[in-house]
Short mmCIF file of C-alpha atoms in Angstrom, two decimals:
data_model
loop_
_atom_site.label_atom_id
_atom_site.label_comp_id
_atom_site.label_asym_id
_atom_site.label_seq_id
_atom_site.Cartn_x
_atom_site.Cartn_y
_atom_site.Cartn_z
CA MET R 1 -2.45 22.54 -35.34
CA ILE R 2 -0.28 25.78 -33.21
CA TYR R 3 -2.96 25.47 -30.43
CA LEU R 4 -1.26 21.63 -29.92
CA PHE R 5 1.62 23.25 -28.53
CA ILE R 6 0.92 25.32 -27.13
CA ILE R 7 -0.38 23.53 -24.92
CA TYR R 8 3.14 21.56 -23.59
CA PRO R 9 4.35 25.27 -22.45
CA ILE R 10 0.59 25.85 -20.06
CA LEU R 11 1.07 22.16 -19.68
CA TYR R 12 4.55 22.90 -17.44
CA LEU R 13 3.54 25.64 -16.26
CA ILE R 14 0.73 24.02 -14.50
CA ILE R 15 3.16 21.51 -12.94
CA LEU R 16 5.31 24.42 -11.85
CA ILE R 17 2.59 26.26 -10.44
CA THR R 18 1.39 23.15 -8.39
CA GLY R 19 5.55 22.72 -7.11
CA ILE R 20 5.62 26.06 -5.95
CA ILE R 21 2.30 25.92 -4.17
CA ASN R 22 3.24 22.69 -2.64
CA TYR R 23 6.75 23.28 -1.84
CA ALA R 24 6.60 22.99 1.69
CA LYS R 25 6.09 18.92 0.95
CA ILE R 26 9.11 18.99 -1.32
CA LYS R 27 11.73 21.12 0.66
CA ASP R 28 13.93 17.83 2.77
CA ASN R 29 15.08 16.18 -0.39
CA PHE R 30 17.43 17.28 -3.18
CA TYR R 31 16.45 15.69 -6.07
CA LEU R 32 12.87 16.32 -5.87
CA LYS R 33 14.19 20.42 -5.32
CA LEU R 34 15.76 19.91 -8.24
CA PHE R 35 12.86 17.90 -9.81
CA LEU R 36 11.10 21.07 -9.08
CA PHE R 37 14.06 23.05 -11.50
CA PHE R 38 14.04 20.33 -13.66
CA ILE R 39 10.65 21.57 -14.62
CA ALA R 40 11.30 24.83 -14.89
CA TYR R 41 13.60 24.01 -17.75
CA SER R 42 11.46 22.06 -19.35
CA LEU R 43 9.15 24.84 -19.84
CA THR R 44 12.03 27.49 -20.37
CA THR R 45 12.69 25.01 -23.25
CA GLU R 46 9.05 24.27 -24.29
CA ILE R 47 8.57 27.82 -24.49
CA LEU R 48 11.78 28.52 -26.60
CA GLY R 49 10.82 25.77 -28.74
CA PHE R 50 7.29 26.85 -29.20
CA VAL R 51 8.64 30.46 -30.00
CA ILE R 52 11.56 29.51 -31.82
CA GLY R 53 10.19 26.25 -34.42
CA VAL R 54 6.38 27.35 -34.23
CA LEU R 55 6.22 30.75 -34.47
CA TYR R 56 8.86 31.13 -36.60
CA GLU R 57 10.01 27.83 -37.89
CA ILE R 58 14.05 28.19 -36.45
CA ASN R 59 15.29 24.32 -36.37
CA THR R 60 15.36 23.85 -33.03
CA TYR R 61 16.96 21.10 -32.76
CA PRO R 62 19.19 21.80 -30.25
CA ILE R 63 17.08 22.55 -28.12
CA ASN R 64 14.76 19.29 -27.69
CA ASN R 65 18.05 17.63 -28.10
CA GLY R 66 19.69 19.07 -24.92
CA TRP R 67 15.96 18.70 -23.33
CA ILE R 68 16.51 14.79 -23.87
CA LEU R 69 19.54 14.67 -22.65
CA VAL R 70 19.25 17.13 -19.26
CA SER R 71 15.86 14.43 -18.69
CA HIS R 72 17.66 11.04 -19.11
CA PHE R 73 20.76 11.92 -16.88
CA PHE R 74 17.78 13.21 -14.55
CA TYR R 75 15.85 10.19 -14.71
CA LEU R 76 18.67 8.28 -14.39
CA PHE R 77 20.52 10.10 -10.96
CA PHE R 78 16.99 10.38 -9.42
CA PHE R 79 16.27 7.01 -9.27
CA LEU R 80 19.58 5.86 -8.68
CA SER R 81 19.24 8.36 -5.60
CA LEU R 82 15.96 6.36 -4.60
CA LEU R 83 18.25 2.75 -4.26
CA LYS R 84 19.43 1.45 -1.67
CA SER R 85 20.70 -2.21 -2.43
CA ALA R 86 24.56 -1.58 -3.72
CA PHE R 87 24.14 -4.20 -6.07
CA LYS R 88 21.01 -2.35 -8.30
CA ARG R 89 23.08 0.43 -7.29
CA ASN R 90 25.59 -0.23 -9.63
CA ILE R 91 23.21 -1.42 -12.35
CA VAL R 92 22.00 1.86 -12.86
CA LYS R 93 25.36 3.51 -12.56
CA TYR R 94 26.71 1.40 -15.24
CA GLY R 95 24.15 2.26 -16.94
CA ILE R 96 24.50 5.69 -16.46
CA VAL R 97 28.15 5.60 -17.46
CA CYS R 98 27.54 3.07 -20.89
CA TYR R 99 24.95 6.03 -22.16
CA THR R 100 27.55 8.63 -21.21
CA ILE R 101 30.32 7.18 -23.11
CA TYR R 102 27.66 6.32 -26.03
CA THR R 103 25.88 9.52 -25.92
CA LEU R 104 29.66 11.45 -26.51
CA ILE R 105 30.48 8.71 -29.20
CA ASN R 106 27.57 9.74 -30.59
CA ILE R 107 27.71 13.46 -31.34
CA SER R 108 30.96 13.56 -31.68
CA PHE R 109 31.38 11.13 -34.77
CA PHE R 110 27.79 10.37 -36.22
CA SER R 111 24.80 12.46 -34.87
CA ASP R 112 24.98 16.06 -35.82
CA TYR R 113 23.90 17.28 -32.46
CA LEU R 114 22.68 20.59 -34.30
CA THR R 115 20.76 19.32 -37.37
CA GLU R 116 19.17 15.79 -36.46
CA PHE R 117 16.72 14.13 -33.87
CA LEU R 118 18.74 11.76 -31.22
CA ASP R 119 16.92 9.27 -32.16
CA ILE R 120 19.04 6.17 -30.90
CA ASN R 121 19.74 8.63 -27.87
CA SER R 122 15.58 8.63 -27.04
CA ILE R 123 15.52 5.33 -27.58
CA VAL R 124 18.16 4.08 -25.21
CA GLY R 125 18.10 6.76 -22.61
CA GLY R 126 14.32 6.04 -22.38
CA ILE R 127 14.33 2.31 -22.31
CA LEU R 128 17.12 2.63 -19.27
CA ILE R 129 14.96 5.54 -17.56
CA VAL R 130 12.14 2.76 -17.89
CA ILE R 131 14.55 -0.17 -16.10
CA SER R 132 15.52 1.84 -13.19
CA ILE R 133 12.12 2.19 -12.83
CA MET R 134 11.61 -0.86 -12.72
CA ILE R 135 14.58 -1.64 -10.57
CA TYR R 136 13.22 1.21 -8.73
CA PHE R 137 10.31 -0.66 -7.71
CA SER R 138 11.53 -3.90 -6.87
CA GLU R 139 12.92 -2.62 -4.26
CA LEU R 140 9.39 -0.62 -2.75
CA VAL R 141 8.10 -4.04 -2.55
CA GLN R 142 10.18 -5.32 0.03
CA SER R 143 10.67 -2.05 2.25
CA ASP R 144 8.08 -0.61 4.39
CA GLY R 145 7.29 2.17 1.30
CA ILE R 146 5.24 0.45 -0.69
CA LEU R 147 3.52 0.68 3.45
CA ASN R 148 2.84 4.80 1.98
CA LEU R 149 3.09 4.40 -1.35
CA LYS R 150 0.27 7.63 -2.21
CA LYS R 151 1.80 9.85 0.39
CA SER R 152 5.07 9.15 -1.27
CA MET R 153 5.98 12.45 -4.37
CA PHE R 154 9.11 9.82 -5.75
CA PHE R 155 6.22 7.11 -6.35
CA TRP R 156 4.27 9.61 -8.55
CA ILE R 157 7.25 10.71 -10.59
CA SER R 158 8.49 6.96 -11.33
CA LEU R 159 4.84 6.73 -12.35
CA GLY R 160 4.68 9.78 -14.86
CA ALA R 161 8.45 8.34 -16.16
CA LEU R 162 7.64 5.50 -16.46
CA PHE R 163 4.09 5.95 -18.71
CA PHE R 164 5.90 8.56 -20.59
CA TYR R 165 9.05 6.85 -21.35
CA ILE R 166 7.50 3.92 -21.80
CA GLY R 167 5.15 4.67 -24.55
CA VAL R 168 6.91 6.86 -26.41
CA ILE R 169 9.30 4.34 -26.94
CA PRO R 170 7.37 2.93 -30.07
CA VAL R 171 7.06 6.18 -31.37
CA ASP R 172 10.26 7.51 -31.51
CA VAL R 173 11.84 3.60 -33.00
CA ILE R 174 9.46 5.19 -35.45
CA ALA R 175 10.04 8.51 -35.85
CA LYS R 176 13.21 8.91 -38.11
CA PHE R 177 10.82 6.48 -40.75
CA ILE R 178 7.73 8.36 -41.60
CA ASN R 179 6.42 12.44 -41.15
CA PHE R 180 5.61 13.14 -37.66
CA GLY R 181 1.68 12.79 -39.22
CA VAL R 182 -1.44 13.45 -36.93
CA VAL R 183 -1.20 9.78 -34.59
CA LEU R 184 1.74 10.62 -33.63
CA ARG R 185 1.45 13.87 -32.14
CA VAL R 186 -1.89 13.13 -30.28
CA ILE R 187 -0.02 9.62 -28.99
CA THR R 188 3.07 11.89 -27.36
CA LEU R 189 0.36 14.58 -26.04
CA LEU R 190 -1.96 12.40 -24.93
CA LEU R 191 1.97 11.12 -23.05
CA ASN R 192 2.44 14.24 -21.71
CA LEU R 193 -0.55 14.76 -20.36
CA LEU R 194 -0.73 11.60 -18.65
CA MET R 195 2.99 12.13 -17.45
CA ALA R 196 1.90 15.98 -16.13
CA GLY R 197 -1.61 14.20 -13.87
CA PHE R 198 0.52 12.28 -12.38
CA PHE R 199 3.15 14.81 -11.78
CA ILE R 200 0.42 17.30 -10.44
CA THR R 201 -2.12 14.60 -8.59
CA GLY R 202 1.93 12.94 -6.76
CA PHE R 203 2.24 17.65 -5.54
CA ILE R 204 -1.11 17.30 -4.45
CA VAL R 205 -1.49 14.19 -2.69
CA SER R 206 2.26 13.49 -1.31
CA GLU R 207 3.16 14.39 2.25
CA LYS R 208 6.01 15.55 3.74
CA GLU R 209 7.31 13.10 6.65
CA TYR R 210 7.25 10.40 3.16
CA ASN R 211 9.30 13.07 1.01
CA ARG R 212 12.48 12.94 2.37
CA MET W 1 -1.10 4.81 -47.19
CA GLU W 2 1.51 3.27 -46.63
CA GLN W 3 2.73 5.56 -43.92
CA GLU W 4 -1.08 5.97 -42.35
CA ARG W 5 -0.85 2.17 -41.53
CA ILE W 6 2.60 2.73 -39.93
CA GLN W 7 1.11 4.94 -37.13
CA ILE W 8 -1.57 2.64 -36.32
CA LEU W 9 0.33 0.79 -35.28
CA VAL W 10 3.10 2.90 -33.46
CA LEU W 11 -0.43 3.82 -31.69
CA VAL W 12 -1.31 0.39 -30.89
CA VAL W 13 1.77 -0.31 -29.87
CA THR W 14 1.63 2.26 -28.01
CA ILE W 15 -1.86 1.48 -26.52
CA ILE W 16 0.24 -2.04 -25.85
CA VAL W 17 2.73 -1.19 -24.28
CA ILE W 18 0.74 1.67 -22.06
CA VAL W 19 -1.77 -1.24 -20.61
CA LEU W 20 1.06 -3.66 -19.87
CA ALA W 21 3.06 -0.81 -17.97
CA ALA W 22 -0.83 -0.50 -15.60
CA THR W 23 -1.15 -3.91 -15.08
CA LEU W 24 2.46 -3.79 -13.50
CA VAL W 25 1.11 -0.50 -11.47
CA VAL W 26 -2.19 -2.20 -10.72
CA PHE W 27 -0.40 -5.32 -9.39
CA LEU W 28 2.12 -3.08 -7.35
CA LEU W 29 -0.88 -1.43 -5.79
CA TYR W 30 -2.27 -4.99 -5.18
CA PHE W 31 0.55 -5.36 -3.40
CA GLN W 32 0.80 -3.15 -1.67
CA LYS W 33 -3.00 -3.34 0.01
CA LYS W 34 -1.80 -7.36 1.06
CA LYS W 35 1.39 -5.60 2.58
CA THR W 36 -0.27 -2.78 4.97
CA ALA W 37 -3.00 -5.50 5.81
CA TYR W 38 -0.34 -8.14 6.46
CA ILE W 39 1.17 -5.89 8.76
CA LEU W 40 -1.44 -4.32 9.89
CA LYS W 41 -2.25 -7.41 11.43
CA GLN W 42 1.11 -8.65 12.57
CA ARG W 43 1.18 -4.99 15.11
CA GLU W 44 -2.36 -6.38 16.18
CA ILE W 45 -1.19 -9.29 17.54
CA GLN W 46 2.22 -7.69 18.69
CA GLN W 47 0.02 -5.53 20.78
CA ARG W 48 -2.29 -7.99 22.50
CA PHE W 49 1.33 -10.02 23.16
CA ASP W 50 2.10 -7.10 24.86
CA LYS W 51 -0.73 -6.02 26.75
CA GLU W 52 -0.61 -10.07 27.89
CA ILE W 53 2.84 -9.81 28.90
CA THR W 54 1.84 -6.78 31.23
CA LYS W 55 -0.87 -8.02 32.39
CA SER W 56 0.62 -11.63 33.96
CA LYS W 57 3.90 -9.27 34.98
CA LEU W 58 1.28 -7.78 36.80
CA GLU W 59 -0.47 -10.52 38.68
CA ILE W 60 2.37 -12.15 39.31
CA GLN W 61 3.26 -9.45 41.38
CA GLU W 62 0.02 -9.25 42.94
CA GLN W 63 0.88 -11.99 44.63
CA ALA W 64 4.16 -11.25 45.50
CA LEU W 65 2.33 -8.41 47.30
CA GLN W 66 -0.26 -11.00 48.35
CA ASN W 67 2.22 -13.30 50.48
CA ILE W 68 4.11 -10.70 51.74
CA SER W 69 1.27 -8.94 53.22
CA TRP W 70 -0.43 -12.25 54.74
CA GLU W 71 3.43 -12.76 55.75
CA ILE W 72 3.48 -9.70 57.26
CA HIS W 73 -0.42 -10.28 58.97
CA ASP W 74 0.17 -14.58 60.12
CA ASN W 75 3.96 -13.84 61.48
CA VAL W 76 5.53 -10.46 62.44
CA GLY W 77 1.88 -9.95 63.44
CA GLN W 78 1.72 -13.02 65.41
CA LEU W 79 5.49 -12.81 67.26
CA LEU W 80 4.56 -8.85 68.00
CA SER W 81 1.21 -10.03 69.36
CA VAL W 82 3.05 -12.39 72.12
CA ALA W 83 5.14 -9.43 72.15
CA LYS W 84 2.69 -8.34 73.06
CA ILE W 85 0.77 -10.74 76.04
CA GLN W 86 4.29 -11.05 77.54
CA LEU W 87 4.32 -7.35 78.33
CA ASN W 88 0.84 -7.86 79.81
CA ILE W 89 2.17 -10.56 81.96
CA LEU W 90 5.63 -9.32 82.64
CA GLN W 91 3.62 -5.93 83.74
CA LEU W 92 1.51 -7.98 86.81
CA ASN W 93 5.21 -8.75 88.15
CA ALA W 94 6.53 -5.79 88.05
CA PRO W 95 7.94 -3.33 90.26
CA GLN W 96 6.02 -0.41 90.28
CA GLU W 97 8.51 1.86 88.85
CA GLN W 98 8.96 -0.97 85.97
CA GLN W 99 4.89 -0.87 85.13
CA ILE W 100 5.06 2.47 83.27
CA LYS W 101 8.30 1.82 81.40
CA ILE W 102 6.33 -1.57 79.84
CA GLN W 103 3.37 0.42 79.82
CA GLU W 104 4.46 2.40 77.27
CA THR W 105 6.71 -0.08 75.34
CA GLY W 106 3.67 -2.01 75.53
CA ASP W 107 2.26 0.68 73.58
CA ILE W 108 4.47 1.19 71.22
CA VAL W 109 4.32 -2.51 69.66
CA SER W 110 0.74 -2.43 69.45
CA LYS W 111 1.37 0.59 67.76
CA SER W 112 3.65 -0.86 65.49
CA LEU W 113 0.66 -3.66 64.97
CA GLN W 114 -1.57 -2.01 63.20
CA GLU W 115 0.39 -0.19 61.43
CA LEU W 116 2.11 -3.58 60.20
CA ARG W 117 -1.78 -4.11 59.89
CA GLY W 118 -2.35 -1.13 57.78
CA LEU W 119 0.32 -1.82 55.84
CA ALA W 120 -1.13 -5.89 54.27
CA LYS W 121 -3.67 -4.42 53.99
CA SER W 122 -2.49 -1.54 51.48
CA LEU W 123 -0.67 -4.20 50.02
CA ASN W 124 -2.62 -7.10 49.59
CA PRO W 125 -4.80 -6.93 47.02
CA ASP W 126 -8.03 -8.53 48.24
CA ALA W 127 -8.57 -5.76 50.89
CA ILE W 128 -7.99 -3.05 48.06
CA LYS W 129 -11.10 -5.24 46.18
CA ASN W 130 -13.24 -5.58 49.66
CA ARG W 131 -12.42 -2.03 50.87
CA GLY W 132 -12.62 -0.54 47.71
CA PHE W 133 -10.98 2.28 45.26
CA GLU W 134 -11.85 5.27 47.66
CA GLU W 135 -11.45 3.87 50.79
CA SER W 136 -7.43 2.84 50.32
CA ILE W 137 -6.82 5.34 49.76
CA SER W 138 -8.08 8.01 51.60
CA ASN W 139 -6.86 4.91 54.21
CA GLU W 140 -3.65 5.34 52.59
CA VAL W 141 -3.68 9.19 53.12
CA ASP W 142 -4.86 8.66 56.80
CA ARG W 143 -1.60 6.80 57.45
CA PHE W 144 0.97 8.88 55.41
CA ASN W 145 -0.44 11.81 58.18
CA ARG W 146 -0.17 9.55 61.22
CA LEU W 147 3.05 8.78 60.29
CA LYS W 148 3.59 12.60 59.55
CA PHE W 149 5.49 11.60 55.98
CA VAL W 150 3.85 14.20 54.18
CA ASN W 151 0.70 16.23 55.09
CA ALA W 152 -1.53 14.40 52.23
CA SER W 153 -5.40 15.30 51.26
CA LEU W 154 -8.34 13.64 49.63
CA LYS W 155 -10.77 15.86 47.64
CA ILE W 156 -13.93 13.13 45.86
CA LEU W 157 -15.79 15.15 43.85
CA GLY W 158 -18.84 14.10 41.69
CA GLU W 159 -21.20 10.61 42.20
CA PRO W 160 -18.52 8.24 43.32
CA PHE W 161 -19.16 4.51 41.45
CA SER W 162 -17.18 2.15 41.38
CA LEU W 163 -14.80 0.50 38.74
CA SER W 164 -13.66 -2.97 38.17
CA ASN W 165 -11.61 -4.67 40.65
CA GLU W 166 -8.56 -5.00 38.11
CA LYS W 167 -9.41 -1.51 36.83
CA GLU W 168 -9.32 -0.18 41.30
CA ILE W 169 -6.25 -2.66 42.22
CA ILE W 170 -3.81 -1.14 38.56
CA LEU W 171 -5.22 2.12 39.76
CA PHE W 172 -4.33 2.00 43.68
CA ARG W 173 -0.74 0.68 42.47
CA ILE W 174 0.01 3.64 39.92
CA PHE W 175 -1.08 5.38 43.25
CA GLN W 176 1.52 3.82 45.27
CA GLU W 177 3.79 4.06 42.67
CA PHE W 178 3.29 7.94 42.42
CA SER W 179 3.52 8.28 46.61
CA ASN W 180 6.32 6.06 46.76
CA ASN W 181 8.11 8.03 44.50
CA THR W 182 7.05 11.73 46.43
CA LEU W 183 8.20 10.32 50.03
CA LYS W 184 11.25 8.76 49.23
CA TYR W 185 13.05 11.33 47.01
CA SER W 186 11.30 14.44 46.31
CA LYS W 187 11.29 16.04 49.74
CA ALA W 188 7.83 17.08 49.50
CA LYS W 189 5.90 18.64 52.22
CA ASN W 190 2.33 18.21 50.51
CA LEU W 191 0.59 16.00 48.46
CA ALA W 192 -2.60 16.63 47.62
CA ILE W 193 -4.92 13.82 45.84
CA SER W 194 -8.47 14.35 43.83
CA ILE W 195 -10.79 11.82 42.80
CA ASN W 196 -13.40 13.64 40.28
CA TYR W 197 -16.56 11.30 39.44
CA THR W 198 -17.82 12.15 35.78
CA ASN W 199 -20.38 10.74 33.46
CA ASN W 200 -18.31 8.06 31.82
CA GLN W 201 -14.86 8.49 33.40
CA LEU W 202 -13.13 8.81 36.85
CA GLU W 203 -10.67 11.00 37.11
CA PHE W 204 -7.45 10.78 39.05
CA ILE W 205 -5.52 13.36 40.26
CA ALA W 206 -2.39 13.36 42.28
CA GLU W 207 0.40 16.39 43.06
CA ASP W 208 3.07 17.12 44.65
CA ASP W 209 5.13 20.17 45.65
CA GLY W 210 8.43 18.43 46.20
CA ILE W 211 11.88 19.07 44.11
CA GLY W 212 10.47 17.08 40.79
CA PHE W 213 12.34 16.64 38.58
CA ASP W 214 13.40 16.88 34.56
CA LEU W 215 10.31 15.09 32.48
CA THR W 216 12.64 16.05 28.95
CA ASP W 217 15.83 13.78 30.67
CA GLU W 218 16.07 11.04 28.35
CA SER W 219 17.05 8.95 31.88
CA ASN W 220 13.93 9.80 33.75
CA GLN W 221 11.39 9.90 30.81
CA ASN W 222 12.10 5.89 30.98
CA GLY W 223 12.58 4.96 34.53
CA ILE W 224 10.72 1.87 34.72
CA GLY W 225 8.74 3.94 37.63
CA LEU W 226 6.83 6.38 34.90
CA LEU W 227 7.11 3.43 32.39
CA ASN W 228 5.07 1.59 34.84
CA MET W 229 1.96 3.32 34.96
CA LYS W 230 2.48 4.21 31.88
CA SER W 231 1.70 0.72 30.46
CA ARG W 232 0.03 -0.31 34.04
CA THR W 233 -2.64 3.33 32.48
CA LYS W 234 -2.97 1.75 28.97
CA LEU W 235 -3.72 -1.60 30.64
CA ILE W 236 -7.17 -0.18 31.50
CA GLY W 237 -7.80 1.70 28.79
CA GLY W 238 -7.00 5.15 30.25
CA GLU W 239 -5.13 7.62 29.71
CA ILE W 240 -2.00 9.41 32.42
CA GLU W 241 -0.25 12.32 31.76
CA ILE W 242 2.32 13.48 33.88
CA LYS W 243 3.62 17.16 34.48
CA SER W 244 6.37 17.81 36.03
CA ALA W 245 9.46 20.17 36.26
CA LYS W 246 12.46 21.06 38.90
CA GLU W 247 11.51 22.42 41.67
CA LYS W 248 8.13 22.77 40.66
CA GLY W 249 6.85 19.57 42.15
CA THR W 250 5.28 16.64 39.82
CA LYS W 251 1.76 15.68 38.77
CA ILE W 252 -0.61 13.08 37.46
CA PHE W 253 -3.12 12.83 35.22
CA ILE W 254 -4.95 10.30 34.74
CA THR W 255 -8.57 9.42 33.33
CA CYS W 256 -9.97 5.94 33.45
CA PRO W 257 -13.26 4.62 31.43
CA LYS W 258 -15.98 3.63 33.82
#
C-alpha cells in the first residue's frame, strides 16, 4: 500500500521537471509562472504527507486542508485571469467572495481545521472550479483563441483541473460516510494520473506565443 | 458489503461524470475544427477579393496610361509634326542668316517629337507587349542615358525566355516606379539593372547609388510606392526584396516564376 502513496510525489516531481525544462514557454505569463510554484507547493505537500502521514503515521489534516484551500483559490484566480467579459468575471468574483466567507465561518465555528477533513469546502470549491472552467470554455468558443487550443497551456491546465475536480467531487461527497477503501484510492490515483498527463502534455506541446 | 457497494457506486458515478466531461471536451474540439475551417475559408475569400481589387486597379491604371500615351502620340505629336512642317516651309523662304537658326529650332522640335514618341511607347502597355520586357527596359535605359538623367546600365545573364504579357507589363511598371523614385528623389549618379534568367524563374535587380531612405521608418515602409511594388509582385506570384539605407542607395530584388 505504501507504493500507492509514493506515486503522488513522483507524479508532481515529473510535472515540475517538465515545467522547468519548458520554462521559456511560460515565462511571459504571471499566472503560468505561479502555476509552476503551485506545482512545487503540491510536491512539498505530497512529500510531507508521505513522510509524516504514511511513514510516521501522524495526522496530516492541516497539511492536506491547507493544500485544498490553496489549490481552490489558485485555480479560481487562475481562471478569473483568463476571462475577459465583465459579466463572467463578476460571476467568478462573487463565487470567490462567497467561498472565502464560507471557508472563514466554517473553519472558525464548525469544522476543526487541524483534526478533520474539510469535506464541504472541498466539494463547494470543486464545484466552483468546474463552473469557472465551464465559463472559461464558453468564452473560448466565442474567441479566436479556439483556433490554437492545443498550443495553449491554459487549455491543458483547464482540462487537467476539469477532469480532476469533476471526478473527485463524488469521492468527496461519500468520503465522510465510509472508510476510504481501495476503490476510492484507485479513483483518486487515476484522476491524479489523468491530471498530471494533461499538465505534462501541456508543457510539451504548448507554444510560447499562445501562452501570453 | 454495504461499504463496498457504496464504493462501486462512487466509481460508477465518477466514470459517468468523467465521460460527460470528456464529451464536452470532444464537442469543444469539434467546434474548434469547424471554426478553424470557417475562418480559413473566410481568409481565402478575403485574399481572392484583395487580389481582384489590385488587379482591377492595375487594369484601370493601364487603361489611363494607354490613353495618355495615345494623347501624346496622336495629339501633341501631331501638333509638333505640323510645327516641324511649318518650320520647313518657313526655312525655304527665310533669309540666309536666319536659316541656321530655323534649322536648329527644327532639330529641337524633331528631338522633342522623338522623345515624346519614346515616352508614349514606354507608357503604352501595348507597346510593352509588342516589344517585350527586355527590349522595353533597354529602351528606358537608353532614354535615361540620352537625356543624361542618370548613368544607367543593363546586364543580361542566362538564356532569355519570355513571360506572359501580364507579368511583363507588371514587372516593367515596378521598374518604372523604382526608376521614377531614383530620378526624382535619390540624386543618384548610377543606376545598374540586371536581368538574370534561371531555369525556372526570372531575377530582376535594380540598384542606384543615391541618398537612400530608412526602411525601418514607418512612413517610408507604407509609402504608396513601396506598397504598390509589393502588391504588384504578389499579383504575379513573385517575391520582392527592397534594401535601402541612408546614403547607401536603394536596391530591389525581384524573382518572378516562369
